[in-house]
Coordinates of N, CA, C and O in Angstrom, one line a residue:
M1 N -128.6 84.9 32.1 CA -128.8 83.8 31.2 C -128.4 84.2 29.8 O -129.3 84.7 29.1
S2 N -127.2 84.0 29.4 CA -126.8 84.4 28.0 C -126.6 83.2 27.1 O -125.8 83.2 26.3
E3 N -127.5 82.2 27.3 CA -127.4 81.1 26.4 C -127.9 81.5 25.0 O -128.8 82.2 25.0
T4 N -127.5 80.8 24.1 CA -128.0 81.1 22.7 C -129.2 80.3 22.5 O -129.3 79.1 22.9
N5 N -130.2 80.9 21.8 CA -131.4 80.2 21.6 C -131.3 79.2 20.4 O -131.0 79.7 19.3
P6 N -131.5 77.9 20.6 CA -131.4 77.0 19.5 C -132.5 77.1 18.4 O -132.4 76.6 17.3
Y7 N -133.5 77.9 18.7 CA -134.7 78.1 17.8 C -134.6 79.3 17.1 O -135.4 79.7 16.3
A8 N -133.6 80.2 17.4 CA -133.4 81.5 16.7 C -133.0 81.3 15.2 O -132.3 80.3 14.9
P9 N -133.4 82.2 14.4 CA -133.0 82.1 13.0 C -131.5 82.2 12.8 O -130.9 82.8 13.7
P10 N -131.0 81.6 11.8 CA -129.5 81.7 11.6 C -129.1 83.1 11.3 O -129.9 83.9 10.7
R11 N -127.9 83.5 11.6 CA -127.4 84.9 11.4 C -126.5 84.9 10.3 O -125.6 85.8 10.1
A12 N -126.4 83.9 9.4 CA -125.5 83.8 8.3 C -125.9 84.7 7.2 O -127.1 85.0 6.9
A13 N -125.0 85.3 6.4 CA -125.3 86.1 5.2 C -125.9 85.1 4.2 O -125.4 84.1 3.9
V14 N -127.0 85.5 3.6 CA -127.7 84.7 2.7 C -127.5 85.1 1.2 O -127.8 84.4 0.3
A15 N -127.0 86.3 1.0 CA -126.7 86.8 -0.4 C -125.4 86.2 -0.9 O -124.5 86.0 -0.1
D16 N -125.4 85.9 -2.2 CA -124.2 85.3 -2.8 C -123.2 86.5 -2.9 O -123.5 87.5 -3.5
P17 N -122.0 86.4 -2.2 CA -121.1 87.5 -2.3 C -120.5 87.6 -3.7 O -120.2 86.5 -4.3
T18 N -120.4 88.8 -4.2 CA -119.8 89.0 -5.5 C -118.3 89.4 -5.3 O -118.1 90.4 -4.6
P19 N -117.4 88.7 -5.8 CA -116.0 89.1 -5.7 C -115.7 90.5 -6.2 O -116.4 90.9 -7.2
A20 N -114.8 91.2 -5.7 CA -114.5 92.5 -6.1 C -114.2 92.6 -7.6 O -113.3 91.8 -8.0
G21 N -114.7 93.4 -8.3 CA -114.4 93.5 -9.7 C -115.2 92.5 -10.6 O -115.0 92.6 -11.9
A22 N -115.9 91.7 -10.1 CA -116.7 90.7 -10.9 C -118.0 91.3 -11.3 O -118.6 92.2 -10.6
P23 N -118.5 90.9 -12.5 CA -119.8 91.4 -12.9 C -121.0 90.8 -12.0 O -120.8 89.8 -11.5
V24 N -121.9 91.7 -11.9 CA -123.1 91.3 -11.1 C -124.1 90.5 -11.9 O -124.7 91.1 -12.8
K25 N -124.4 89.3 -11.5 CA -125.4 88.6 -12.3 C -126.8 89.2 -12.1 O -127.1 89.7 -11.1
A26 N -127.6 89.1 -13.2 CA -128.9 89.6 -13.2 C -129.9 88.7 -12.3 O -129.6 87.5 -12.2
S27 N -130.8 89.4 -11.7 CA -131.7 88.5 -10.9 C -132.6 87.7 -11.7 O -132.8 87.9 -12.9
R28 N -133.1 86.6 -11.1 CA -134.0 85.7 -11.7 C -135.2 86.4 -12.3 O -135.7 86.2 -13.4
G29 N -135.8 87.3 -11.4 CA -137.0 88.0 -11.7 C -136.8 88.9 -13.0 O -137.8 89.0 -13.8
R30 N -135.7 89.7 -13.0 CA -135.5 90.6 -14.2 C -135.3 89.8 -15.4 O -135.7 90.2 -16.5
R31 N -134.6 88.6 -15.3 CA -134.5 87.8 -16.5 C -135.8 87.3 -17.0 O -136.0 87.2 -18.2
L32 N -136.7 86.9 -16.1 CA -138.0 86.4 -16.4 C -138.8 87.5 -17.1 O -139.4 87.2 -18.2
V33 N -138.8 88.7 -16.6 CA -139.5 89.8 -17.3 C -138.9 90.1 -18.6 O -139.7 90.4 -19.6
A34 N -137.6 90.1 -18.8 CA -137.0 90.2 -20.1 C -137.5 89.2 -21.1 O -137.8 89.4 -22.3
K35 N -137.5 87.9 -20.7 CA -138.0 86.8 -21.5 C -139.5 87.0 -21.9 O -139.8 86.8 -23.0
I36 N -140.2 87.4 -21.0 CA -141.7 87.7 -21.2 C -141.9 88.7 -22.3 O -142.6 88.7 -23.2
A37 N -141.1 89.8 -22.2 CA -141.1 90.9 -23.1 C -140.8 90.4 -24.5 O -141.4 90.7 -25.5
D38 N -139.7 89.6 -24.6 CA -139.2 89.1 -25.9 C -140.3 88.1 -26.5 O -140.6 88.2 -27.7
T39 N -141.0 87.3 -25.6 CA -142.0 86.4 -26.1 C -143.2 87.2 -26.6 O -143.8 86.8 -27.6
L40 N -143.6 88.2 -25.8 CA -144.7 89.0 -26.3 C -144.5 89.7 -27.6 O -145.4 89.8 -28.4
L41 N -143.2 90.2 -27.7 CA -142.9 90.9 -29.0 C -143.0 89.9 -30.2 O -143.6 90.2 -31.2
V42 N -142.5 88.7 -30.0 CA -142.6 87.6 -31.1 C -144.1 87.3 -31.3 O -144.5 87.1 -32.5
F43 N -144.9 87.1 -30.3 CA -146.3 86.7 -30.4 C -147.1 87.8 -31.1 O -147.8 87.5 -32.0
V44 N -146.9 89.1 -30.8 CA -147.6 90.2 -31.5 C -147.1 90.3 -32.9 O -147.9 90.4 -33.8
A45 N -145.9 90.0 -33.2 CA -145.4 90.1 -34.6 C -146.0 88.9 -35.4 O -146.4 89.2 -36.5
A46 N -146.1 87.7 -34.8 CA -146.7 86.6 -35.5 C -148.2 86.9 -35.8 O -148.7 86.6 -36.9
A47 N -148.9 87.5 -34.8 CA -150.3 87.8 -34.9 C -150.5 88.9 -36.1 O -151.4 88.8 -36.8
L48 N -149.6 89.8 -36.1 CA -149.7 90.9 -37.1 C -149.5 90.3 -38.5 O -150.1 90.7 -39.4
G49 N -148.5 89.4 -38.5 CA -148.2 88.7 -39.8 C -149.4 88.0 -40.3 O -149.7 88.0 -41.5
M50 N -150.1 87.3 -39.4 CA -151.3 86.5 -39.8 C -152.4 87.5 -40.2 O -153.2 87.3 -41.2
Y51 N -152.5 88.6 -39.5 CA -153.5 89.6 -39.9 C -153.3 90.3 -41.3 O -154.2 90.3 -42.1
V52 N -152.0 90.7 -41.5 CA -151.7 91.3 -42.7 C -151.8 90.4 -43.9 O -152.3 90.8 -45.0
V53 N -151.4 89.2 -43.8 CA -151.5 88.1 -44.8 C -153.0 87.8 -45.1 O -153.3 87.3 -46.1
G54 N -153.8 88.0 -44.1 CA -155.2 87.7 -44.3 C -155.6 86.4 -43.7 O -156.6 85.8 -43.9
D55 N -154.7 85.8 -42.8 CA -155.0 84.5 -42.2 C -155.6 84.8 -40.8 O -154.9 84.9 -39.8
R56 N -156.9 84.8 -40.8 CA -157.6 85.2 -39.6 C -158.1 83.9 -38.8 O -159.0 84.0 -38.0
G57 N -157.4 82.9 -38.9 CA -157.8 81.6 -38.2 C -157.3 81.7 -36.8 O -156.6 82.6 -36.4
V58 N -157.6 80.6 -36.1 CA -157.1 80.5 -34.8 C -155.6 80.3 -34.8 O -155.0 79.7 -35.7
L59 N -154.9 80.9 -33.8 CA -153.4 80.8 -33.8 C -152.8 79.4 -33.7 O -151.8 79.1 -34.2
F60 N -153.5 78.5 -33.1 CA -153.0 77.2 -32.9 C -153.9 76.2 -33.8 O -155.0 76.4 -34.0
D61 N -153.2 75.2 -34.3 CA -153.8 74.2 -35.0 C -154.5 74.7 -36.3 O -155.6 74.4 -36.7
H62 N -153.7 75.6 -37.0 CA -154.2 76.2 -38.2 C -153.1 76.0 -39.3 O -151.9 76.3 -39.1
P63 N -153.5 75.5 -40.5 CA -152.6 75.3 -41.5 C -151.7 76.4 -42.0 O -150.6 76.3 -42.4
G64 N -152.3 77.6 -42.0 CA -151.6 78.8 -42.4 C -150.7 79.4 -41.4 O -150.1 80.5 -41.6
L65 N -150.7 78.9 -40.1 CA -149.9 79.6 -39.1 C -148.4 79.7 -39.4 O -148.0 80.8 -39.3
N66 N -147.8 78.7 -39.9 CA -146.4 78.8 -40.0 C -145.9 79.8 -41.1 O -145.0 80.6 -40.7
V67 N -146.5 79.9 -42.2 CA -146.1 80.8 -43.3 C -146.4 82.2 -42.8 O -145.6 83.1 -42.9
S68 N -147.6 82.5 -42.5 CA -148.0 83.8 -42.2 C -147.4 84.4 -40.9 O -147.0 85.6 -40.8
A69 N -147.2 83.5 -39.9 CA -146.6 83.9 -38.6 C -145.1 84.2 -38.9 O -144.5 85.2 -38.4
L70 N -144.5 83.4 -39.8 CA -143.1 83.6 -40.1 C -142.9 84.9 -40.8 O -141.9 85.6 -40.6
I71 N -143.9 85.3 -41.7 CA -143.7 86.6 -42.3 C -143.7 87.8 -41.3 O -142.9 88.7 -41.4
G72 N -144.6 87.6 -40.3 CA -144.6 88.6 -39.2 C -143.5 88.6 -38.3 O -143.0 89.7 -37.9
M73 N -142.9 87.4 -38.0 CA -141.8 87.3 -37.1 C -140.4 87.7 -37.7 O -139.5 87.9 -36.9
S74 N -140.3 87.6 -39.0 CA -139.0 87.8 -39.6 C -138.4 89.1 -39.2 O -137.2 89.2 -38.9
P75 N -139.1 90.3 -39.3 CA -138.4 91.6 -38.9 C -137.9 91.5 -37.4 O -136.9 92.0 -37.1
V76 N -138.8 91.0 -36.6 CA -138.5 90.9 -35.1 C -137.2 89.9 -35.0 O -136.3 90.3 -34.2
G77 N -137.2 88.9 -35.6 CA -136.1 87.9 -35.6 C -134.8 88.6 -36.0 O -133.7 88.5 -35.4
A78 N -134.9 89.4 -37.1 CA -133.8 90.1 -37.6 C -133.2 91.2 -36.6 O -132.0 91.4 -36.4
L79 N -134.2 91.8 -36.0 CA -133.8 92.9 -35.0 C -133.2 92.2 -33.8 O -132.2 92.7 -33.3
Q80 N -133.8 91.1 -33.3 CA -133.2 90.4 -32.2 C -131.8 89.9 -32.4 O -130.9 90.0 -31.6
L81 N -131.6 89.3 -33.6 CA -130.3 88.9 -34.1 C -129.3 89.9 -34.1 O -128.1 89.9 -33.6
A82 N -129.7 91.1 -34.8 CA -128.7 92.2 -34.8 C -128.3 92.8 -33.5 O -127.2 93.0 -33.2
L83 N -129.3 92.9 -32.6 CA -129.0 93.4 -31.2 C -128.1 92.4 -30.5 O -127.2 92.7 -29.8
L84 N -128.4 91.1 -30.6 CA -127.7 90.1 -29.9 C -126.2 90.1 -30.3 O -125.3 90.0 -29.5
V85 N -126.0 90.1 -31.7 CA -124.6 90.2 -32.2 C -123.9 91.4 -31.8 O -122.7 91.4 -31.5
R86 N -124.6 92.6 -32.0 CA -123.9 93.9 -31.7 C -123.7 94.1 -30.2 O -122.6 94.6 -29.9
T87 N -124.6 93.9 -29.4 CA -124.6 94.3 -28.0 C -124.7 93.2 -26.9 O -124.5 93.5 -25.8
G88 N -125.0 92.0 -27.4 CA -125.2 90.9 -26.5 C -126.5 91.1 -25.7 O -126.8 90.5 -24.6
Q89 N -127.5 91.7 -26.3 CA -128.8 92.0 -25.7 C -130.0 91.6 -26.7 O -129.7 91.7 -27.9
T90 N -131.1 91.3 -26.2 CA -132.3 91.2 -26.9 C -133.1 92.4 -26.6 O -132.7 93.2 -25.7
V91 N -134.3 92.6 -27.2 CA -135.1 93.8 -26.9 C -135.5 93.8 -25.4 O -135.3 94.8 -24.7
G92 N -135.9 92.6 -24.9 CA -136.3 92.5 -23.4 C -135.1 92.8 -22.6 O -135.3 93.6 -21.5
K93 N -133.9 92.3 -22.9 CA -132.8 92.6 -22.1 C -132.3 94.0 -22.1 O -131.9 94.6 -21.1
K94 N -132.5 94.7 -23.3 CA -132.1 96.0 -23.5 C -133.1 96.9 -22.6 O -132.6 97.8 -21.9
L95 N -134.3 96.6 -22.6 CA -135.4 97.3 -21.8 C -135.0 97.2 -20.3 O -135.3 98.2 -19.5
L96 N -134.5 96.1 -19.9 CA -134.3 95.9 -18.4 C -132.8 96.1 -18.0 O -132.4 95.8 -16.9
D97 N -132.0 96.6 -19.0 CA -130.6 96.9 -18.7 C -129.8 95.6 -18.3 O -129.1 95.6 -17.3
L98 N -130.0 94.5 -19.1 CA -129.3 93.3 -18.9 C -128.4 93.0 -20.1 O -128.7 93.4 -21.2
R99 N -127.4 92.2 -19.9 CA -126.5 91.9 -21.1 C -125.9 90.5 -20.9 O -125.7 90.1 -19.8
I100 N -125.8 89.8 -22.0 CA -125.2 88.5 -22.0 C -123.7 88.6 -22.2 O -123.3 89.3 -23.2
V101 N -122.9 88.1 -21.4 CA -121.4 88.2 -21.5 C -120.8 86.8 -21.3 O -121.5 85.9 -20.7
G102 N -119.6 86.6 -21.6 CA -118.8 85.5 -21.3 C -118.6 85.3 -19.8 O -118.9 86.2 -19.0
L103 N -118.2 84.1 -19.4 CA -118.0 83.9 -18.0 C -116.9 84.8 -17.4 O -116.9 85.1 -16.2
D104 N -116.0 85.3 -18.2 CA -115.0 86.2 -17.7 C -115.5 87.7 -17.6 O -114.7 88.6 -17.3
G105 N -116.7 88.0 -18.1 CA -117.2 89.3 -18.0 C -117.0 90.0 -19.4 O -117.5 91.1 -19.5
E106 N -116.2 89.4 -20.2 CA -115.9 90.1 -21.6 C -117.1 89.8 -22.4 O -117.9 89.0 -22.2
P107 N -117.3 90.6 -23.5 CA -118.3 90.4 -24.5 C -118.3 88.9 -24.9 O -117.3 88.3 -25.2
A108 N -119.5 88.3 -25.0 CA -119.7 86.9 -25.4 C -119.3 86.7 -26.8 O -119.5 87.6 -27.7
N109 N -118.8 85.6 -27.1 CA -118.5 85.2 -28.5 C -119.7 85.1 -29.3 O -120.7 84.5 -28.9
R110 N -119.7 85.8 -30.5 CA -121.0 85.9 -31.3 C -121.5 84.6 -31.7 O -122.6 84.3 -31.8
W111 N -120.5 83.6 -32.1 CA -121.0 82.3 -32.5 C -121.7 81.6 -31.4 O -122.7 80.9 -31.5
R112 N -121.1 81.7 -30.2 CA -121.7 81.1 -29.0 C -123.1 81.7 -28.7 O -124.1 80.9 -28.4
L113 N -123.3 83.0 -28.9 CA -124.5 83.6 -28.6 C -125.6 83.2 -29.6 O -126.7 82.8 -29.2
V114 N -125.2 83.2 -30.9 CA -126.2 82.9 -31.9 C -126.5 81.4 -32.0 O -127.7 80.9 -31.9
V115 N -125.5 80.6 -32.1 CA -125.7 79.1 -32.3 C -126.0 78.4 -31.0 O -127.1 77.8 -30.9
L116 N -125.1 78.4 -30.0 CA -125.3 77.6 -28.8 C -126.4 78.1 -27.9 O -127.1 77.3 -27.2
R117 N -126.5 79.4 -27.8 CA -127.4 80.0 -26.8 C -128.9 80.2 -27.4 O -129.8 80.2 -26.7
S118 N -128.9 80.3 -28.7 CA -130.2 80.6 -29.3 C -130.7 79.5 -30.2 O -131.8 78.9 -30.1
L119 N -129.9 79.1 -31.3 CA -130.4 78.2 -32.3 C -130.5 76.8 -31.8 O -131.4 76.0 -32.1
V120 N -129.6 76.3 -30.9 CA -129.6 74.9 -30.3 C -130.9 74.8 -29.6 O -131.7 73.8 -29.8
P121 N -131.2 75.6 -28.6 CA -132.5 75.4 -27.9 C -133.8 75.6 -28.8 O -134.7 74.8 -28.6
I122 N -133.7 76.4 -29.8 CA -134.8 76.6 -30.8 C -135.0 75.2 -31.5 O -136.0 74.7 -31.7
G123 N -133.8 74.7 -32.0 CA -133.8 73.4 -32.7 C -134.4 72.3 -31.9 O -135.2 71.4 -32.3
I124 N -134.0 72.2 -30.6 CA -134.5 71.2 -29.7 C -136.0 71.5 -29.5 O -136.8 70.4 -29.4
G125 N -136.4 72.7 -29.5 CA -137.9 73.0 -29.4 C -138.7 72.5 -30.5 O -139.9 72.3 -30.4
W126 N -138.1 72.1 -31.7 CA -138.9 71.6 -32.7 C -139.0 70.0 -32.7 O -139.7 69.4 -33.5
I127 N -138.3 69.4 -31.8 CA -138.4 68.0 -31.7 C -139.6 67.6 -30.8 O -139.7 68.0 -29.6
P128 N -140.6 66.9 -31.5 CA -141.8 66.5 -30.7 C -141.4 65.6 -29.4 O -140.5 64.9 -29.5
L129 N -142.2 65.8 -28.4 CA -142.0 65.1 -27.1 C -140.9 65.5 -26.3 O -140.8 65.3 -25.2
V130 N -139.9 66.2 -26.9 CA -138.7 66.7 -26.2 C -138.8 68.2 -25.9 O -138.4 68.7 -24.9
N131 N -139.5 68.9 -26.8 CA -139.6 70.4 -26.7 C -140.1 70.9 -25.4 O -139.4 71.7 -24.8
G132 N -141.2 70.4 -25.0 CA -141.7 70.9 -23.7 C -140.9 70.5 -22.5 O -140.7 71.4 -21.6
T133 N -140.4 69.3 -22.5 CA -139.5 68.9 -21.4 C -138.2 69.7 -21.3 O -137.8 70.1 -20.3
F134 N -137.6 69.9 -22.5 CA -136.3 70.6 -22.5 C -136.6 72.0 -22.1 O -135.8 72.6 -21.3
G135 N -137.6 72.7 -22.6 CA -137.9 74.0 -22.2 C -138.1 74.2 -20.8 O -137.7 75.2 -20.1
L136 N -138.8 73.3 -20.2 CA -139.1 73.4 -18.7 C -137.7 73.1 -17.9 O -137.4 73.9 -17.0
I137 N -137.0 72.1 -18.2 CA -135.7 71.8 -17.6 C -134.7 73.0 -17.7 O -134.1 73.5 -16.8
D138 N -134.7 73.6 -18.9 CA -133.8 74.7 -19.2 C -134.2 75.8 -18.3 O -133.3 76.5 -17.7
A139 N -135.5 76.2 -18.2 CA -135.9 77.3 -17.3 C -135.7 77.0 -15.9 O -135.3 77.9 -15.1
L140 N -135.9 75.8 -15.4 CA -135.7 75.4 -14.0 C -134.3 75.5 -13.5 O -134.0 75.7 -12.4
F141 N -133.3 75.4 -14.5 CA -131.9 75.4 -14.1 C -131.5 76.7 -13.4 O -130.6 76.9 -12.8
I142 N -132.4 77.8 -13.8 CA -132.0 79.1 -13.2 C -132.1 79.1 -11.7 O -131.5 80.0 -11.0
F143 N -132.8 78.2 -11.2 CA -132.9 78.1 -9.7 C -131.7 77.4 -9.0 O -131.7 77.3 -7.8
G144 N -130.7 77.0 -9.8 CA -129.4 76.5 -9.2 C -128.6 77.6 -8.6 O -128.9 78.8 -8.7
G145 N -127.6 77.2 -8.0 CA -126.7 78.2 -7.3 C -126.0 79.2 -8.2 O -125.8 80.3 -7.8
Q146 N -125.9 78.8 -9.5 CA -125.2 79.8 -10.3 C -126.1 80.7 -11.1 O -125.7 81.5 -11.9
R147 N -127.4 80.5 -10.9 CA -128.5 81.2 -11.7 C -128.2 81.2 -13.2 O -128.3 82.3 -13.8
R148 N -128.0 80.1 -13.8 CA -127.7 80.0 -15.2 C -128.6 78.9 -15.7 O -128.8 77.8 -15.1
C149 N -129.2 79.1 -17.0 CA -130.0 78.1 -17.6 C -129.1 77.2 -18.4 O -127.9 77.4 -18.6
I150 N -129.7 76.1 -19.0 CA -128.9 75.1 -19.7 C -128.3 75.9 -20.9 O -127.1 75.6 -21.2
H151 N -129.0 76.8 -21.6 CA -128.5 77.5 -22.7 C -127.3 78.3 -22.3 O -126.4 78.6 -23.1
D152 N -127.3 78.8 -21.1 CA -126.1 79.6 -20.5 C -124.9 78.7 -20.4 O -123.8 79.1 -20.7
Y153 N -125.1 77.5 -19.9 CA -124.0 76.5 -19.7 C -123.5 76.1 -21.1 O -122.3 76.0 -21.3
L154 N -124.4 75.8 -22.0 CA -124.0 75.5 -23.4 C -123.0 76.6 -24.0 O -122.0 76.2 -24.7
A155 N -123.5 77.8 -23.9 CA -122.7 78.9 -24.5 C -121.6 79.5 -23.7 O -120.9 80.4 -24.1
E156 N -121.5 78.9 -22.4 CA -120.5 79.5 -21.4 C -120.7 81.1 -21.3 O -119.8 81.8 -21.4
T157 N -122.0 81.4 -20.9 CA -122.4 82.8 -20.8 C -123.0 83.0 -19.4 O -123.5 82.0 -18.8
I158 N -123.1 84.3 -19.0 CA -123.9 84.7 -17.8 C -124.6 85.9 -18.3 O -124.2 86.6 -19.2
V159 N -125.7 86.3 -17.6 CA -126.5 87.5 -17.9 C -126.2 88.4 -16.7 O -126.4 88.0 -15.6
V160 N -125.7 89.6 -17.0 CA -125.3 90.6 -16.0 C -126.3 91.7 -16.0 O -126.9 92.0 -16.9
D161 N -126.3 92.3 -14.8 CA -127.2 93.5 -14.6 C -126.2 94.7 -14.8 O -125.3 95.0 -14.1
L162 N -126.7 95.6 -15.8 CA -126.0 96.8 -16.1 C -126.2 97.9 -15.1 O -125.5 98.9 -15.2
R163 N -127.3 97.8 -14.4 CA -127.6 98.8 -13.4 C -126.7 98.7 -12.2 O -126.6 99.7 -11.4
A164 N -126.1 97.6 -12.0 CA -125.2 97.5 -10.8 C -124.0 98.3 -11.1 O -123.7 98.7 -12.2
P165 N -123.3 98.6 -10.0 CA -122.1 99.5 -10.2 C -121.1 98.9 -11.2 O -120.8 97.7 -11.2
K166 N -120.7 99.7 -12.2 CA -119.8 99.2 -13.2 C -118.4 99.0 -12.6 O -118.0 99.6 -11.7
S167 N -117.8 98.0 -13.2 CA -116.4 97.7 -12.7 C -115.5 97.6 -13.8 O -115.9 97.5 -15.0
A168 N -114.2 97.7 -13.6 CA -113.2 97.7 -14.6 C -113.2 96.2 -15.2 O -112.8 96.0 -16.3
F169 N -113.7 95.3 -14.4 CA -113.7 93.9 -14.9 C -114.6 93.7 -16.1 O -114.4 92.8 -16.9
L170 N -115.7 94.4 -16.1 CA -116.7 94.2 -17.2 C -116.6 95.3 -18.3 O -116.8 96.5 -18.0
R171 N -116.1 94.9 -19.4 CA -115.9 95.7 -20.6 C -117.2 95.6 -21.4 O -117.5 94.6 -21.9
I172 N -117.8 96.8 -21.6 CA -119.2 96.7 -22.3 C -119.0 97.4 -23.7 O -118.5 98.4 -23.9
R173 N -119.5 96.6 -24.7 CA -119.5 97.2 -26.0 C -120.7 98.2 -26.2 O -121.8 97.9 -25.6
A174 N -120.4 99.2 -26.9 CA -121.6 100.2 -27.1 C -122.5 99.7 -28.2 O -122.2 98.9 -29.0

């Protein structure tokens, strides 16, 4: 009796095949951990700014939050911007060996990195009633087949895993 079992699990390959020489996209989990690291860094810097300035109030719904938190976050923002422009990485991405590159695997255009991938989503985040919705939809886009968020589509970028075998296709800036 060599009939196939109709209830057996499929035997198809479930991993997305990567064409030879193409950069390997970063996993969703590693991208999440990098984002959490970046967010924690900014949060700690804002809290330190509030502490140094002497603003000991609650972090939310406090009139002094913006100025004192901005004082604390400025050095972190400058560091993140410098890393992003120089290497295509943030602190979190650097810790996890991830890099933002263009769709062709080449270093991403600096203007696209800073403006389209960073400043546009931040600006949308300042719009009341839209900020939470956009942030959620932006994050949920990573569950699509291409594993890219809205900000990746805007900037025409992908996030690649530098721990994967290096290929001639991916030229990395030092």
